[in-house]
Structure formats: structure tokens, C-alpha cells
Amino acid sequence: MKIAKASVNICSPGRNFVTLKIETDEGIYGLGDGTLNGRELAVASYLSEHVIPCILHRDPFQTEDIWQYLYRGAYWRRGPVTMSAIAAVDMALWDIKGKALSTPVYNLLGGRSRDGVLVYAHAHGAGIDEACDDVARHLAMGYKAIRVQSGIPGLDATYGVPKGGQPYEPAERGLPSESRWSTEKYLNHVPKLFARVREQFGDDLHLLHDCHHRLSPIEAARLGRELEPFHLFWMEDPISAEFQEGFRVIREHTTTPIATGEVLNSIWDVHELIRNQWIDYTRLTLTHAGGFTALKKIADFAGLYHVRTGCHGPTDLSPVCMAAALHFDLAIHNFGIQEHMPHGKETDEVFPHSYRFEDGYMFPGDAPGLGVDLDEKLAAKFPYQRAYLPVLRKLDGTLWDW
Ligand code: CS2
Ligand code: MG
């Protein structure tokens, strides 16, 4: 079997997605997600201009060699654009392998290591009361793990709390919006939020929280320590993820488990974090970190150090990535948890899939390959629209990490 054709689809059914379709001379095709929120066209062009010409006529079963060719062969290493493009190819090739062998991808990765994939939902509210109402709503839907974010008194907007009942983190058309931030107000508020959530919902529920890179190591250490009585499943991205050494300070002061990695894209971004046991969960995704071929190696390395996975799974990654993540999560031994943010109706219709949610767990389904498709006709009705993530400034105007 040979790769006969490959094309990049860019569509916006609710938000922008970049999908690579690789077709073989035997009529089998595979899909890969290359979406990089706010920088979609850079990946699309990297794929069309630089990657597709190099993979034509190759054997699609040679996932390892093609991965090495695209990574080492380019000379230039890492980075979200490069690694998302490589991931899109890798995912599509594993999809083809699964279809050619008539088996779901998880069987090619080691088979089922568990019955289902534990996922966490997102609860949020303008204040503590509203956030608790949202926790109750998600519990009623069957979720066993819930990330909780709430508005901060004195701040107009904050990460993880969409305004006016919009879906979580809508793609913002036009140039980036700006909002203001106060670490002091945030640090004073979050322990109160979790004290209330634990009091109202008891000990069984897994609770998570995302700091979204905004703290210094010692501020994160303070927060982790103050959250200890509420036994979080994890405190996510307490500081800028690329500052590996910074996690040492946090670790020395608190037993609250730490997760990071959603903005990182290779083993070299996390190997110190893992080797020194400064984190408990890696958040690397299949899309941004080079696909199955790369993530499997990272997970196996992490497993030696009792570090588990918690793949990033926001709505700005397509259902192709979600499907891929579920195959991966089901198969690897040191799986921790999977983020689940349901896509909107339009996105689900453009990407029909076999995965499903039931009683707090997700299941990739038994369709051969990834079990996800792209309805190209429907996708054409949702053309790309430029959209950006917001930008953050401190109260005095200093640019900050969003
Ligand atoms: C987030 C993301 O899912 C998460 O934990 O941190 O929502 C992140 O902000 C977006 O994926 C950025 O594109
Ligand atoms: Mg996050």
C-alpha cells in the first residue's frame, strides 16, 4: 500500500479546525488533527507546502520511519507548528493502519488496559454559588471528576468562566480581546471556592483546577498548600510550563498534585519535570506533541517515575484528536484522566464519530481505525474565520500570561 494523495481541510463549524486527510492507492484513507488555536493557517501551510510532498508514495504502515523523517529530516526541531503538523500525519497513518487491519487503533497500541476512560468536565460560574450549581449539574450528568473555575471578585473576566452563557472559550473573531488580572485577588479567592465545593459535595468527587500559567513558583506553592485540605486531583499549569526548574519550588512546599504540558510539544519540554518527579500528570496532547508515535514514548518514560497522563482535550482540538486521545488513554498503562469538553452540535455533525460518554467514562468505540470521519460537503459550509485567544494584562497594564 502507498500514500497516493493528501489534502488539508480547514473549516469552522463553531470554531476553526485543521484536518489532514491521507489517501492510499488501495482506497483507504486516514484523518489527523493539526489544529493550533489562533495559528491554524501556519500548520495548514506547513503541511501543504512542506510535508505532503515528502510523504507521497511512502508505505503508510511505516509510522516510525515517517515520524523520524519529518522530525529529524527537517533539521529544525520542535515547536507547536511543526509538532502539530507531524502529529496530523502520524494520527492519519495510525487511522489507516487500523482500517487496513480492521481493528480499532487501541488494539495496535497494546489493547485495552481498562474498561473505560475516566474524564473530567468543566464547571464554572460568575461566583461561588453559580460554580456550585454547575458542579451539581455535571454530577447529575454522571461525571465523577470536575474542574471548577469561578469569577474573581473585583475582576471583570477570568480564564475558564465564559461570559453570558456562551459555550466554554468561544473562538473570538477579530483581533484578540484584552482583560485585566490580579494575582492577589485570585489567590485570596480560590481556597474559598474549594472549601465550599468540598463542603457541599463531599469527598468522593475528583476536583481539578486550572491556574492557566499565571503564578510565580512561590505563589503557586502558597496556593497548593492552601488547597491541600480539599484534596485536589490536580492543580494545573500553576506557572509558565516551559520553566521546568520552577516546578521544583512548588513541589518542595506542597502535596497538591501538579499537572502541566498542554502548551508543550516534545519529550525535551518535560523530561526534567518527569525525571525529577516535579509533576504528577503530563497534559501533552496527541495533536500538539507529535501524535501516537511520540506520545507513547513520553508516556512510557513518565510511567517509570509514577507520572501519569491527563491529555488536554479542549473544544479547540477537533473530534479527530478526541478520538485519538481515547484510543491512547484506553491502551496505555499509566493513564490518569482525560479532559472532556463536549463539542457543539455543528462540530459533531461535521466530524461524525463512534466515541461516546457514559456515566463519567468515555469509550472510543470499536470501529476500525480512529472511528471518526469528516463530512467534507458539510465542512465546506463553515469556512475558516480568523480568531484569536484573548490577551491578559495586570491591573497596571503590564502584559501577562493568559
Ligand atoms: C485549557 C485550554 O483545557 C484547558 O485546560 O487550558 O482551554 C486552553 O486555554 C485552550 O486550549 C487554548 O487554546
Ligand atoms: Mg489548561
Short mmCIF file of C-alpha atoms in Angstrom, two decimals, residues 34-273:
data_model
loop_
_atom_site.label_atom_id
_atom_site.label_comp_id
_atom_site.label_asym_id
_atom_site.label_seq_id
_atom_site.Cartn_x
_atom_site.Cartn_y
_atom_site.Cartn_z
CA GLY A 34 -3.49 19.59 13.13
CA THR A 35 -5.48 22.35 14.85
CA LEU A 36 -3.45 25.00 16.68
CA ASN A 37 -5.88 27.53 18.17
CA GLY A 38 -5.28 31.03 16.76
CA ARG A 39 -2.42 29.84 14.47
CA GLU A 40 -4.34 27.39 12.29
CA LEU A 41 -3.10 28.57 8.89
CA ALA A 42 0.54 28.21 9.88
CA VAL A 43 0.06 24.45 10.41
CA ALA A 44 -2.07 24.15 7.26
CA SER A 45 0.67 25.77 5.20
CA TYR A 46 3.45 23.74 6.88
CA LEU A 47 1.53 20.61 5.90
CA SER A 48 0.61 21.59 2.33
CA GLU A 49 3.86 23.29 1.37
CA HIS A 50 6.45 21.24 3.22
CA VAL A 51 5.11 17.91 4.48
CA ILE A 52 2.68 16.48 1.94
CA PRO A 53 5.20 16.45 -0.94
CA CYS A 54 7.56 14.36 1.24
CA ILE A 55 5.10 11.64 2.23
CA LEU A 56 3.56 10.81 -1.16
CA HIS A 57 4.31 7.26 -2.42
CA ARG A 58 5.54 6.09 1.00
CA ASP A 59 4.22 3.00 2.78
CA PRO A 60 1.63 4.28 5.31
CA PHE A 61 2.48 1.41 7.71
CA GLN A 62 5.95 2.90 8.32
CA THR A 63 4.77 5.25 11.08
CA GLU A 64 8.09 5.23 12.94
CA ASP A 65 10.24 5.94 9.90
CA ILE A 66 7.90 8.65 8.57
CA TRP A 67 7.83 10.30 12.01
CA GLN A 68 11.64 10.33 12.17
CA TYR A 69 11.85 11.59 8.60
CA LEU A 70 9.59 14.55 9.35
CA TYR A 71 11.22 15.32 12.73
CA ARG A 72 14.93 14.68 12.14
CA GLY A 73 14.78 15.20 8.42
CA ALA A 74 13.57 18.79 8.72
CA TYR A 75 16.67 19.69 10.76
CA TRP A 76 14.60 22.34 12.63
CA ARG A 77 13.19 20.86 15.81
CA ARG A 78 10.07 21.04 17.95
CA GLY A 79 7.65 23.93 18.27
CA PRO A 80 3.83 23.78 18.17
CA VAL A 81 3.50 24.33 14.40
CA THR A 82 6.00 21.62 13.43
CA MET A 83 4.79 19.13 16.02
CA SER A 84 1.09 19.64 15.18
CA ALA A 85 1.85 19.01 11.52
CA ILE A 86 3.83 15.85 12.33
CA ALA A 87 1.00 14.75 14.65
CA ALA A 88 -1.60 15.18 11.92
CA VAL A 89 0.38 12.83 9.65
CA ASP A 90 1.02 10.31 12.43
CA MET A 91 -2.64 10.19 13.50
CA ALA A 92 -3.84 9.75 9.93
CA LEU A 93 -1.37 6.89 9.37
CA TRP A 94 -2.48 5.03 12.53
CA ASP A 95 -6.08 5.53 11.35
CA ILE A 96 -5.12 3.92 8.02
CA LYS A 97 -3.35 1.03 9.78
CA GLY A 98 -6.40 0.35 11.91
CA LYS A 99 -8.72 0.41 8.91
CA ALA A 100 -6.39 -1.78 6.84
CA LEU A 101 -6.20 -4.34 9.66
CA SER A 102 -9.92 -3.94 10.55
CA THR A 103 -9.25 -3.11 14.19
CA PRO A 104 -9.58 -0.06 16.45
CA VAL A 105 -6.32 1.83 17.00
CA TYR A 106 -6.22 0.96 20.71
CA ASN A 107 -5.56 -2.67 19.74
CA LEU A 108 -2.44 -1.56 17.88
CA LEU A 109 -1.20 0.32 20.95
CA GLY A 110 -1.37 -2.61 23.35
CA GLY A 111 -5.07 -3.32 23.60
CA ARG A 112 -7.48 -2.31 26.37
CA SER A 113 -5.80 -1.63 29.73
CA ARG A 114 -9.08 -0.57 31.38
CA ASP A 115 -12.84 -0.73 30.88
CA GLY A 116 -13.37 2.96 30.14
CA VAL A 117 -11.61 6.32 30.14
CA LEU A 118 -12.24 8.49 33.23
CA VAL A 119 -12.94 12.04 32.04
CA TYR A 120 -13.31 15.37 33.78
CA ALA A 121 -15.88 18.00 32.97
CA HIS A 122 -15.74 21.78 33.34
CA ALA A 123 -17.90 23.58 35.90
CA HIS A 124 -17.77 27.35 36.10
CA GLY A 125 -19.75 30.29 37.37
CA ALA A 126 -19.57 34.04 37.87
CA GLY A 127 -19.23 33.40 41.61
CA ILE A 128 -19.00 30.51 44.09
CA ASP A 129 -22.78 29.88 44.16
CA GLU A 130 -23.04 29.68 40.39
CA ALA A 131 -19.95 27.46 40.19
CA CYS A 132 -21.51 25.07 42.75
CA ASP A 133 -24.75 24.96 40.74
CA ASP A 134 -22.70 23.96 37.72
CA VAL A 135 -20.90 21.25 39.71
CA ALA A 136 -24.32 19.85 40.69
CA ARG A 137 -25.43 19.93 37.03
CA HIS A 138 -22.36 17.95 35.93
CA LEU A 139 -22.73 15.44 38.76
CA ALA A 140 -26.28 14.82 37.59
CA MET A 141 -24.86 14.09 34.12
CA GLY A 142 -22.73 11.33 35.66
CA TYR A 143 -19.28 12.98 35.79
CA LYS A 144 -17.02 11.67 38.56
CA ALA A 145 -14.33 14.33 38.09
CA ILE A 146 -14.97 18.05 37.67
CA ARG A 147 -12.69 21.01 37.08
CA VAL A 148 -14.02 24.07 38.90
CA GLN A 149 -13.31 27.70 37.94
CA SER A 150 -15.14 30.78 39.19
CA GLY A 151 -15.14 34.52 38.59
CA ILE A 152 -12.88 36.52 40.93
CA PRO A 153 -14.44 39.35 42.95
CA GLY A 154 -13.06 42.65 41.63
CA LEU A 155 -12.11 41.30 38.16
CA ASP A 156 -14.37 41.69 35.11
CA ALA A 157 -13.35 38.43 33.47
CA THR A 158 -11.11 35.47 34.15
CA TYR A 159 -9.91 32.30 32.45
CA GLY A 160 -12.39 29.44 32.36
CA VAL A 161 -15.53 31.49 33.03
CA PRO A 162 -17.26 32.39 29.76
CA LYS A 163 -19.50 35.42 29.73
CA GLY A 164 -23.25 35.40 29.18
CA GLY A 165 -23.84 31.64 28.96
CA GLN A 166 -21.60 31.26 25.87
CA PRO A 167 -20.02 27.87 25.30
CA TYR A 168 -16.69 27.48 27.08
CA GLU A 169 -13.92 29.56 25.49
CA PRO A 170 -15.61 30.56 22.25
CA ALA A 171 -13.28 31.35 19.36
CA GLU A 172 -13.14 35.13 19.33
CA ARG A 173 -13.42 36.59 15.85
CA GLY A 174 -11.40 39.69 15.04
CA LEU A 175 -8.26 40.75 16.90
CA PRO A 176 -7.56 39.45 20.44
CA SER A 177 -9.68 40.89 23.24
CA GLU A 178 -7.93 42.08 26.42
CA SER A 179 -8.86 41.67 30.06
CA ARG A 180 -7.24 42.54 33.41
CA TRP A 181 -5.70 40.34 36.08
CA SER A 182 -4.78 40.44 39.77
CA THR A 183 -2.83 37.52 41.22
CA GLU A 184 -3.58 38.82 44.75
CA LYS A 185 -7.36 38.73 44.25
CA TYR A 186 -7.13 35.29 42.63
CA LEU A 187 -5.03 33.78 45.42
CA ASN A 188 -7.40 35.09 48.08
CA HIS A 189 -10.45 33.68 46.31
CA VAL A 190 -9.63 30.16 45.10
CA PRO A 191 -9.27 28.43 48.52
CA LYS A 192 -12.74 29.77 49.44
CA LEU A 193 -14.16 28.27 46.26
CA PHE A 194 -12.81 24.79 47.02
CA ALA A 195 -13.71 24.92 50.72
CA ARG A 196 -17.31 25.46 49.67
CA VAL A 197 -17.30 22.83 46.91
CA ARG A 198 -15.94 20.14 49.27
CA GLU A 199 -18.38 21.13 52.00
CA GLN A 200 -21.34 20.93 49.63
CA PHE A 201 -20.40 17.84 47.61
CA GLY A 202 -18.34 15.68 49.98
CA ASP A 203 -15.16 13.69 49.45
CA ASP A 204 -15.94 11.28 46.62
CA LEU A 205 -15.86 13.70 43.71
CA HIS A 206 -12.49 14.32 41.99
CA LEU A 207 -11.81 18.06 41.86
CA LEU A 208 -9.43 19.82 39.50
CA HIS A 209 -8.41 23.43 38.96
CA ASP A 210 -6.52 25.28 36.20
CA CYS A 211 -4.29 28.26 37.15
CA HIS A 212 -3.52 28.81 33.45
CA HIS A 213 0.17 29.70 33.87
CA ARG A 214 -0.41 32.92 35.84
CA LEU A 215 1.52 32.43 39.09
CA SER A 216 5.14 32.57 40.18
CA PRO A 217 6.58 29.41 41.76
CA ILE A 218 6.23 30.69 45.33
CA GLU A 219 2.68 31.96 44.69
CA ALA A 220 1.80 28.54 43.28
CA ALA A 221 3.37 26.92 46.34
CA ARG A 222 1.11 29.02 48.58
CA LEU A 223 -1.99 28.09 46.59
CA GLY A 224 -1.09 24.40 46.53
CA ARG A 225 -0.60 24.42 50.29
CA GLU A 226 -3.88 26.23 50.96
CA LEU A 227 -5.74 23.77 48.73
CA GLU A 228 -4.31 20.69 50.48
CA PRO A 229 -7.31 20.20 52.83
CA PHE A 230 -9.60 19.88 49.77
CA HIS A 231 -7.59 17.05 48.14
CA LEU A 232 -7.50 18.17 44.55
CA PHE A 233 -6.93 15.59 41.82
CA TRP A 234 -4.60 18.22 40.37
CA MET A 235 -3.63 21.87 40.23
CA GLU A 236 -2.98 22.59 36.54
CA ASP A 237 -0.39 24.89 34.95
CA PRO A 238 0.45 26.81 38.13
CA ILE A 239 3.37 28.60 36.40
CA SER A 240 4.63 29.04 32.82
CA ALA A 241 5.01 25.46 31.69
CA GLU A 242 8.32 26.00 29.89
CA PHE A 243 10.05 26.91 33.18
CA GLN A 244 10.79 23.33 34.22
CA GLU A 245 13.05 24.24 37.17
CA GLY A 246 10.27 26.43 38.62
CA PHE A 247 8.23 23.34 39.46
CA ARG A 248 10.89 22.27 41.97
CA VAL A 249 9.94 25.18 44.24
CA ILE A 250 6.25 24.27 44.12
CA ARG A 251 6.99 20.60 44.79
CA GLU A 252 9.11 21.38 47.83
CA HIS A 253 6.19 23.15 49.52
CA THR A 254 3.02 21.25 48.76
CA THR A 255 1.50 17.80 48.32
CA THR A 256 -1.23 19.07 45.97
CA PRO A 257 -0.66 17.08 42.74
CA ILE A 258 0.56 19.09 39.76
CA ALA A 259 -0.30 18.79 36.05
CA THR A 260 1.28 20.65 33.17
CA GLY A 261 2.13 20.39 29.48
CA GLU A 262 -0.80 21.48 27.31
CA VAL A 263 1.37 24.13 25.61
CA LEU A 264 4.42 21.86 25.32
CA ASN A 265 5.21 19.64 22.39
CA SER A 266 8.09 17.24 22.90
CA ILE A 267 9.80 14.96 25.39
CA TRP A 268 12.50 17.61 25.70
CA ASP A 269 9.95 20.03 27.21
CA VAL A 270 9.02 17.65 30.02
CA HIS A 271 11.93 15.31 30.63
CA GLU A 272 13.32 17.30 33.59
CA LEU A 273 9.82 17.62 35.06
#
